[in-house]
Each structure stands twice: as C-alpha cells, then as structure tokens.
Amino acid sequence: MEYRSLGRTGIKVSELSLGSWITFKNQVDVDAAAEIMAAAYDAGVNFFDNAEAYAGGKSEEVMGAALKKLGWRRESYLVTTKIYWGLQDGVNESNTLNRKRLIEGINGSLKRFQLDYVDVLYCHRADKNTPIEETVWAMHNIIEWGKAMYWGTSMWSAAEIVEAIWVAEKHHLHKPVVEQPVYNLFERGHFAGEYARFYKEYGYGSTTFSPLASGLLSGKYNAGIPDDSRAATTNMGWLKESVTNKDNLAKVQALESVAKELGCTISQLSLAWCLKNPFVSTVITGASRGSQLHENMKASEVAPKLTPEILERIDKIFGVKEEEEE
Ligand SMILES: NC(=O)c1ccc[n+]([C@@H]2O[C@H](COP(=O)([O-])OP(=O)(O)OC[C@H]3O[C@@H](n4cnc5c(N)ncnc54)[C@H](OP(=O)(O)O)[C@@H]3O)[C@@H](O)[C@H]2O)c1
C-alpha cells in the first residue's frame, strides 16, 4: 500500500481506503464489518470513512462496535465522519451547518462510535443559509476541543471552499484541508473547471468517493441486476436506471477488454484510473463482502500499468476529448 499526504497536512493516508455508505448496517452487521475492516487494515488501509447520515446513525454504531472488537491502537488508523443532513427533521436540525447542529452533531457521532475524537470531520454539503464565519468558527472550536483533528468539505464548490479558507486565515482559525468529491470514470469532471487551479494553488487534499459508480464499474450489471447487489436494494431507483442504461453498459463492456489485456478485473482497472490522479489523496472504496475488498486492494498494483496509451484508450471509451481533460 502506498501512502499519500492528505493535502498540505502532515497526515499520510493509504491511497485506497474504505467507507461504509449503504453497506454498514443495511448489508453488513458488526461481525461482517469487522471482517471487511480487518482485511482492509491488513492490506495497509488506515482511513475509514463514515457519516452521521449513513443508515440514520447506525453505520457509525456498527463501525464503532467493529473497532472495539478489533482492538486496534487508536493511533494506527483514521476515522472520519460528516455532518449536514442531520438525524431529525427539526427546523435547526437538518440541512444545516449552524453552530448548534455541528457541535451537537459531533457529540452524537462520538457517542455512537464510542470514540474520543474523529480524525477528519467533513461538512457533508455546503449550507447556503448559515454564514460561513459561523461554520468555520464552530469547526475550529471542535478541533480546539480535541473532538476532531482536521476538518474538510464534501461536494462544495471551489469558490465556497476558498471563502472558508479566507475566513479561517483572517481570524487565524483551523482551515478546511480536504474535499470529498465524487470521482470515477463516469463522473470525472471534479478536477477540471474551477477546481483545476484550485488544487494546485491551495494544496487541498481530496478523498474521492464512489470510484466504481456504486458497482457499475465492476461489470456486475452487464447481464442484469443481481439480487444481492446495491441496485437491488430499496430506494435505489436512480442506480437501477444508471446500471441498466445501454450506453453505460457498452462503456463498461469496452473497458473489460482493456482490463483483460492488463490481466486485471474491471474494478481494479477503474480504481487504478482514480489512483493515477496526483491530486487524489485517497480513493474511498466500498465493499459489501470481503472478496470485493481483497480484489479491490490489488488496484495499487494495476496503476503503474496505466501508460499514457492505455489512458488514451480509456478516454476514448468514455468519449472524452483531449481539451476536456485539461
Ligand atoms: N461524501 C459523500 O457525499 C459520499 C457519497 C457516497 C459515498 N461516499 C463515501 O465513499 C465510500 C465509497 O463509495 P461507494 O460505496 O459508492 O463506492 P463504489 O466503489 O462506487 O461502490 C461500492 C459498491 O460496489 C460493489 N462492489 C465493490 N467492489 C466490487 C467488486 N470488486 N465486484 C463487484 N461489486 C463490487 C459493492 O456493492 P454491492 O455488492 O452491494 O453491489 C460495493 O458496496 C462510501 O462508503 C462513503 O464512505 C461519500
């Protein structure tokens, strides 16, 4: 496993990491979570991602119980969580980054995890209604109180992140250090556009999510929707549409021939493509079972095989023209 700097912080994260969205609690109980996390840890993963909203808080409980069972030294791994949507519908309790919610939110997460602190606390989305000063001060205080080591953003615009950094610099507060964006062969736009200069100038870290587009980029949907797959779970209408879309499936099938040539699986090739981006600090993977985890961790070995020629072929498959890549 290679380790990369989390942006300009002194923290190193494994280039492949593990998250718990959809899986923990819904598909995976404490024992299975511990087994998957142990396989990841043994492969060198030191970054475990979560959010208060995952399974209505239960995903944090499952991860916390699994950590307890595993008994690892707290210093040897990083745990993250995210706040925004909330767990209640109250007027000050959902879709907000107000001070009260952030502080009550982190206290709730720590209780569910049975931990004293998380390593990164993310604002799960930007909040257009709370003044950015209020959010930055609350995140600063949470760090000062030792409840989080660093803070970050998820799916914020570059302009919103820059504003938060400026506010923090103006008041000598802890700045956000990392963004958590979606990034995979289908949704590859994040590092372009307004972010292209941003990552270079600010040295912001990035912990990217859904590298397999929720499993589509494993090839598992090429012959229909398997009963035990994410797309077969409830409330996944949007995913059903995406994994049965003929254009999407044609691209995955074309990718399969490249994977075969390189002697790897489509999943490994898709993850390796994410790893090739030098602005990515860690690629957060997801797994509903140990076998997927074992397969995915080998993506690090595939990344060096992605020569400029191979990358160009992959771009062609996904219909990307050279200028779009800049
Ligand atoms: N910040 C945010 O807003 C946000 C949003 C989404 C995710 N995330 C984070 O990013 C993490 C990863 O996202 P993700 O779970 O969407 O990642 P993903 O890699 O796109 O999808 C993971 C799912 O794909 C299937 N899969 C994985 N490896 C496979 C393999 N080798 N063969 C066949 N199927 C395979 C599994 O689902 P099945 O077996 O059930 O089909 C697995 O749960 C999340 O856990 C979460 O921590 C963050």
mmCIF file of C-alpha atoms in Angstrom, residues 58-293:
data_model
loop_
_atom_site.group_PDB
_atom_site.id
_atom_site.type_symbol
_atom_site.label_atom_id
_atom_site.label_comp_id
_atom_site.label_asym_id
_atom_site.label_seq_id
_atom_site.Cartn_x
_atom_site.Cartn_y
_atom_site.Cartn_z
ATOM 1 C CA LYS A 58 -26.382 3.165 12.728
ATOM 2 C CA SER A 59 -23.405 2.973 10.381
ATOM 3 C CA GLU A 60 -21.316 4.841 12.973
ATOM 4 C CA GLU A 61 -22.548 2.436 15.666
ATOM 5 C CA VAL A 62 -21.563 -0.594 13.555
ATOM 6 C CA MET A 63 -18.109 0.830 12.762
ATOM 7 C CA GLY A 64 -17.563 1.782 16.402
ATOM 8 C CA ALA A 65 -18.539 -1.703 17.602
ATOM 9 C CA ALA A 66 -16.316 -3.289 14.941
ATOM 10 C CA LEU A 67 -13.379 -1.115 16.049
ATOM 11 C CA LYS A 68 -13.955 -2.178 19.626
ATOM 12 C CA LYS A 69 -13.984 -5.822 18.574
ATOM 13 C CA LEU A 70 -10.816 -5.379 16.505
ATOM 14 C CA GLY A 71 -8.984 -3.627 19.372
ATOM 15 C CA TRP A 72 -6.544 -1.737 17.148
ATOM 16 C CA ARG A 73 -4.404 1.008 18.648
ATOM 17 C CA ARG A 74 -6.313 4.270 18.100
ATOM 18 C CA GLU A 75 -3.114 5.937 16.829
ATOM 19 C CA SER A 76 -2.826 3.441 13.963
ATOM 20 C CA TYR A 77 -5.930 4.423 11.991
ATOM 21 C CA LEU A 78 -8.048 7.401 10.964
ATOM 22 C CA VAL A 79 -11.823 7.602 11.301
ATOM 23 C CA THR A 80 -13.899 10.267 9.617
ATOM 24 C CA THR A 81 -17.483 11.379 9.743
ATOM 25 C CA LYS A 82 -19.676 14.039 8.136
ATOM 26 C CA ILE A 83 -22.475 16.326 9.231
ATOM 27 C CA TYR A 84 -25.140 18.189 7.278
ATOM 28 C CA TRP A 85 -28.433 16.340 6.775
ATOM 29 C CA GLY A 86 -28.953 15.565 10.460
ATOM 30 C CA LEU A 87 -30.919 12.762 12.054
ATOM 31 C CA GLN A 88 -34.100 14.722 12.841
ATOM 32 C CA ASP A 89 -36.323 16.972 10.768
ATOM 33 C CA GLY A 90 -36.377 19.849 13.294
ATOM 34 C CA VAL A 91 -36.009 23.383 11.980
ATOM 35 C CA ASN A 92 -32.404 23.734 13.197
ATOM 36 C CA GLU A 93 -31.522 20.076 12.859
ATOM 37 C CA SER A 94 -31.442 19.210 9.176
ATOM 38 C CA ASN A 95 -29.682 20.507 6.070
ATOM 39 C CA THR A 96 -27.615 22.921 8.091
ATOM 40 C CA LEU A 97 -24.097 23.736 9.258
ATOM 41 C CA ASN A 98 -25.172 26.045 12.077
ATOM 42 C CA ARG A 99 -23.015 26.086 15.218
ATOM 43 C CA LYS A 100 -25.569 24.316 17.428
ATOM 44 C CA ARG A 101 -26.052 21.476 14.922
ATOM 45 C CA LEU A 102 -22.336 20.973 14.260
ATOM 46 C CA ILE A 103 -21.479 20.772 17.947
ATOM 47 C CA GLU A 104 -24.452 18.583 18.839
ATOM 48 C CA GLY A 105 -23.697 16.540 15.710
ATOM 49 C CA ILE A 106 -20.076 15.752 16.573
ATOM 50 C CA ASN A 107 -21.062 14.884 20.156
ATOM 51 C CA GLY A 108 -23.659 12.427 18.833
ATOM 52 C CA SER A 109 -21.224 10.854 16.375
ATOM 53 C CA LEU A 110 -18.545 10.342 19.017
ATOM 54 C CA LYS A 111 -21.075 8.683 21.282
ATOM 55 C CA ARG A 112 -22.206 6.316 18.509
ATOM 56 C CA PHE A 113 -18.598 5.494 17.568
ATOM 57 C CA GLN A 114 -17.580 5.169 21.253
ATOM 58 C CA LEU A 115 -14.519 7.253 20.347
ATOM 59 C CA ASP A 116 -12.974 10.363 21.909
ATOM 60 C CA TYR A 117 -12.299 12.042 18.568
ATOM 61 C CA VAL A 118 -12.555 11.605 14.804
ATOM 62 C CA ASP A 119 -9.633 12.379 12.543
ATOM 63 C CA VAL A 120 -11.489 14.315 9.874
ATOM 64 C CA LEU A 121 -14.886 15.937 10.298
ATOM 65 C CA TYR A 122 -16.482 16.915 6.989
ATOM 66 C CA CYS A 123 -19.280 19.344 6.252
ATOM 67 C CA HIS A 124 -21.234 16.846 4.137
ATOM 68 C CA ARG A 125 -22.646 19.559 1.849
ATOM 69 C CA ALA A 126 -22.367 23.360 1.728
ATOM 70 C CA ASP A 127 -25.034 25.364 3.589
ATOM 71 C CA LYS A 128 -26.178 28.464 1.717
ATOM 72 C CA ASN A 129 -28.145 29.763 4.718
ATOM 73 C CA THR A 130 -25.608 29.771 7.544
ATOM 74 C CA PRO A 131 -22.925 32.492 7.394
ATOM 75 C CA ILE A 132 -19.602 30.851 6.527
ATOM 76 C CA GLU A 133 -17.971 32.590 9.557
ATOM 77 C CA GLU A 134 -20.311 30.658 11.883
ATOM 78 C CA THR A 135 -19.446 27.296 10.307
ATOM 79 C CA VAL A 136 -15.705 27.979 10.245
ATOM 80 C CA TRP A 137 -15.681 29.103 13.910
ATOM 81 C CA ALA A 138 -17.659 26.014 15.006
ATOM 82 C CA MET A 139 -15.325 23.661 13.108
ATOM 83 C CA HIS A 140 -12.328 25.486 14.600
ATOM 84 C CA ASN A 141 -13.744 25.067 18.116
ATOM 85 C CA ILE A 142 -14.446 21.368 17.546
ATOM 86 C CA ILE A 143 -10.786 20.912 16.611
ATOM 87 C CA GLU A 144 -9.563 23.013 19.533
ATOM 88 C CA TRP A 145 -11.650 20.868 21.911
ATOM 89 C CA GLY A 146 -9.916 17.757 20.535
ATOM 90 C CA LYS A 147 -13.089 16.249 19.076
ATOM 91 C CA ALA A 148 -11.654 16.265 15.526
ATOM 92 C CA MET A 149 -8.101 16.543 14.246
ATOM 93 C CA TYR A 150 -8.876 18.170 10.877
ATOM 94 C CA TRP A 151 -11.928 19.370 9.021
ATOM 95 C CA GLY A 152 -12.998 19.193 5.422
ATOM 96 C CA THR A 153 -15.759 19.736 2.902
ATOM 97 C CA SER A 154 -17.789 17.444 0.676
ATOM 98 C CA MET A 155 -19.243 18.462 -2.672
ATOM 99 C CA TRP A 156 -18.550 22.154 -2.069
ATOM 100 C CA SER A 157 -17.782 24.447 -4.982
ATOM 101 C CA ALA A 158 -14.199 25.692 -5.248
ATOM 102 C CA ALA A 159 -15.478 29.226 -4.520
ATOM 103 C CA GLU A 160 -17.157 28.064 -1.296
ATOM 104 C CA ILE A 161 -14.004 26.309 -0.125
ATOM 105 C CA VAL A 162 -11.839 29.335 -0.924
ATOM 106 C CA GLU A 163 -14.215 31.532 1.076
ATOM 107 C CA ALA A 164 -13.935 29.202 4.086
ATOM 108 C CA ILE A 165 -10.141 29.243 3.796
ATOM 109 C CA TRP A 166 -10.075 33.048 3.632
ATOM 110 C CA VAL A 167 -12.326 33.405 6.672
ATOM 111 C CA ALA A 168 -10.135 30.975 8.620
ATOM 112 C CA GLU A 169 -6.944 32.770 7.583
ATOM 113 C CA LYS A 170 -8.400 36.168 8.502
ATOM 114 C CA HIS A 171 -9.196 35.021 12.055
ATOM 115 C CA HIS A 172 -6.252 32.577 12.451
ATOM 116 C CA LEU A 173 -8.604 29.608 12.722
ATOM 117 C CA HIS A 174 -8.172 25.996 11.624
ATOM 118 C CA LYS A 175 -8.764 25.886 7.857
ATOM 119 C CA PRO A 176 -10.549 23.106 5.994
ATOM 120 C CA VAL A 177 -7.884 20.853 4.471
ATOM 121 C CA VAL A 178 -9.675 18.306 2.298
ATOM 122 C CA GLU A 179 -12.604 17.929 -0.107
ATOM 123 C CA GLN A 180 -14.614 14.721 -0.590
ATOM 124 C CA PRO A 181 -15.940 14.694 -4.167
ATOM 125 C CA VAL A 182 -17.447 12.007 -6.365
ATOM 126 C CA TYR A 183 -14.832 10.807 -8.854
ATOM 127 C CA ASN A 184 -14.943 7.854 -11.226
ATOM 128 C CA LEU A 185 -14.700 7.098 -14.958
ATOM 129 C CA PHE A 186 -18.292 8.267 -15.491
ATOM 130 C CA GLU A 187 -18.164 11.289 -13.193
ATOM 131 C CA ARG A 188 -14.697 12.538 -13.906
ATOM 132 C CA GLY A 189 -15.234 16.281 -14.016
ATOM 133 C CA HIS A 190 -14.276 17.210 -10.459
ATOM 134 C CA PHE A 191 -10.635 18.109 -11.006
ATOM 135 C CA ALA A 192 -11.358 20.178 -14.109
ATOM 136 C CA GLY A 193 -13.069 23.556 -14.412
ATOM 137 C CA GLU A 194 -12.928 25.771 -11.331
ATOM 138 C CA TYR A 195 -11.001 23.142 -9.387
ATOM 139 C CA ALA A 196 -8.139 22.786 -11.897
ATOM 140 C CA ARG A 197 -6.204 25.760 -10.462
ATOM 141 C CA PHE A 198 -7.647 25.364 -7.002
ATOM 142 C CA TYR A 199 -5.883 22.105 -6.074
ATOM 143 C CA LYS A 200 -2.528 23.389 -7.317
ATOM 144 C CA GLU A 201 -2.765 26.739 -5.523
ATOM 145 C CA TYR A 202 -4.226 25.650 -2.207
ATOM 146 C CA GLY A 203 -2.701 22.185 -1.878
ATOM 147 C CA TYR A 204 -6.121 20.981 -0.741
ATOM 148 C CA GLY A 205 -6.436 17.234 -0.162
ATOM 149 C CA SER A 206 -9.097 15.074 -1.812
ATOM 150 C CA THR A 207 -10.667 11.849 -0.573
ATOM 151 C CA THR A 208 -12.731 10.735 -3.559
ATOM 152 C CA PHE A 209 -15.880 8.614 -3.391
ATOM 153 C CA SER A 210 -17.898 6.100 -5.434
ATOM 154 C CA PRO A 211 -14.892 5.028 -7.546
ATOM 155 C CA LEU A 212 -16.926 2.166 -9.061
ATOM 156 C CA ALA A 213 -20.040 4.309 -9.607
ATOM 157 C CA SER A 214 -21.774 2.186 -6.940
ATOM 158 C CA GLY A 215 -20.651 -1.062 -8.585
ATOM 159 C CA LEU A 216 -21.446 -0.271 -12.240
ATOM 160 C CA LEU A 217 -17.705 -0.122 -12.952
ATOM 161 C CA SER A 218 -17.185 -3.672 -11.674
ATOM 162 C CA GLY A 219 -19.058 -5.160 -14.638
ATOM 163 C CA LYS A 220 -21.532 -6.878 -12.255
ATOM 164 C CA TYR A 221 -24.506 -5.286 -14.046
ATOM 165 C CA ASN A 222 -23.506 -6.365 -17.563
ATOM 166 C CA ALA A 223 -26.026 -9.229 -17.522
ATOM 167 C CA GLY A 224 -28.755 -7.605 -15.450
ATOM 168 C CA ILE A 225 -29.190 -6.653 -11.794
ATOM 169 C CA PRO A 226 -28.013 -9.404 -9.389
ATOM 170 C CA ASP A 227 -30.381 -9.921 -6.434
ATOM 171 C CA ASP A 228 -27.642 -9.356 -3.888
ATOM 172 C CA SER A 229 -26.321 -6.108 -5.404
ATOM 173 C CA ARG A 230 -26.691 -2.465 -4.356
ATOM 174 C CA ALA A 231 -29.002 -1.694 -7.279
ATOM 175 C CA ALA A 232 -31.410 -4.365 -5.996
ATOM 176 C CA THR A 233 -31.693 -2.716 -2.572
ATOM 177 C CA THR A 234 -34.632 -0.423 -1.820
ATOM 178 C CA ASN A 235 -34.664 3.303 -2.676
ATOM 179 C CA MET A 236 -32.086 2.821 -5.422
ATOM 180 C CA GLY A 237 -34.202 3.832 -8.398
ATOM 181 C CA TRP A 238 -31.546 6.249 -9.670
ATOM 182 C CA LEU A 239 -28.942 3.479 -9.563
ATOM 183 C CA LYS A 240 -31.234 0.989 -11.331
ATOM 184 C CA GLU A 241 -31.545 3.490 -14.171
ATOM 185 C CA SER A 242 -27.817 4.017 -14.380
ATOM 186 C CA VAL A 243 -26.875 0.308 -14.309
ATOM 187 C CA THR A 244 -29.389 -0.636 -16.998
ATOM 188 C CA ASN A 245 -28.509 2.264 -19.297
ATOM 189 C CA LYS A 246 -27.293 0.784 -22.612
ATOM 190 C CA ASP A 247 -24.601 3.452 -23.200
ATOM 191 C CA ASN A 248 -23.178 2.963 -19.717
ATOM 192 C CA LEU A 249 -23.094 -0.805 -20.131
ATOM 193 C CA ALA A 250 -21.426 -0.551 -23.554
ATOM 194 C CA LYS A 251 -18.633 1.526 -21.977
ATOM 195 C CA VAL A 252 -18.132 -0.961 -19.150
ATOM 196 C CA GLN A 253 -18.013 -3.818 -21.668
ATOM 197 C CA ALA A 254 -15.395 -1.982 -23.739
ATOM 198 C CA LEU A 255 -13.396 -1.377 -20.568
ATOM 199 C CA GLU A 256 -13.448 -5.108 -19.899
ATOM 200 C CA SER A 257 -11.280 -5.771 -22.959
ATOM 201 C CA VAL A 258 -8.626 -3.330 -21.662
ATOM 202 C CA ALA A 259 -8.769 -4.980 -18.228
ATOM 203 C CA LYS A 260 -8.297 -8.431 -19.817
ATOM 204 C CA GLU A 261 -5.228 -7.218 -21.694
ATOM 205 C CA LEU A 262 -3.733 -5.888 -18.469
ATOM 206 C CA GLY A 263 -4.575 -9.095 -16.614
ATOM 207 C CA CYS A 264 -6.830 -7.396 -14.070
ATOM 208 C CA THR A 265 -10.540 -7.028 -13.332
ATOM 209 C CA ILE A 266 -12.739 -4.109 -14.429
ATOM 210 C CA SER A 267 -12.980 -2.989 -10.778
ATOM 211 C CA GLN A 268 -9.231 -2.962 -10.360
ATOM 212 C CA LEU A 269 -8.781 -1.016 -13.612
ATOM 213 C CA SER A 270 -11.425 1.552 -12.614
ATOM 214 C CA LEU A 271 -9.866 2.069 -9.185
ATOM 215 C CA ALA A 272 -6.375 2.261 -10.683
ATOM 216 C CA TRP A 273 -7.604 5.016 -13.027
ATOM 217 C CA CYS A 274 -8.615 7.098 -9.982
ATOM 218 C CA LEU A 275 -5.228 6.444 -8.373
ATOM 219 C CA LYS A 276 -3.419 7.884 -11.407
ATOM 220 C CA ASN A 277 -4.673 11.365 -10.497
ATOM 221 C CA PRO A 278 -1.922 13.035 -8.410
ATOM 222 C CA PHE A 279 -4.450 15.337 -6.718
ATOM 223 C CA VAL A 280 -6.255 12.364 -5.174
ATOM 224 C CA SER A 281 -5.128 11.722 -1.592
ATOM 225 C CA THR A 282 -7.156 8.537 -1.165
ATOM 226 C CA VAL A 283 -9.754 6.653 -3.187
ATOM 227 C CA ILE A 284 -12.534 5.625 -0.791
ATOM 228 C CA THR A 285 -13.771 2.195 -1.822
ATOM 229 C CA GLY A 286 -16.898 0.390 -0.653
ATOM 230 C CA ALA A 287 -17.459 -3.344 -0.195
ATOM 231 C CA SER A 288 -20.420 -5.457 0.858
ATOM 232 C CA ARG A 289 -18.198 -8.524 1.339
ATOM 233 C CA GLY A 290 -14.594 -9.494 1.949
ATOM 234 C CA SER A 291 -13.970 -10.913 -1.527
ATOM 235 C CA GLN A 292 -14.644 -7.477 -3.106
ATOM 236 C CA LEU A 293 -12.256 -5.855 -0.679
#
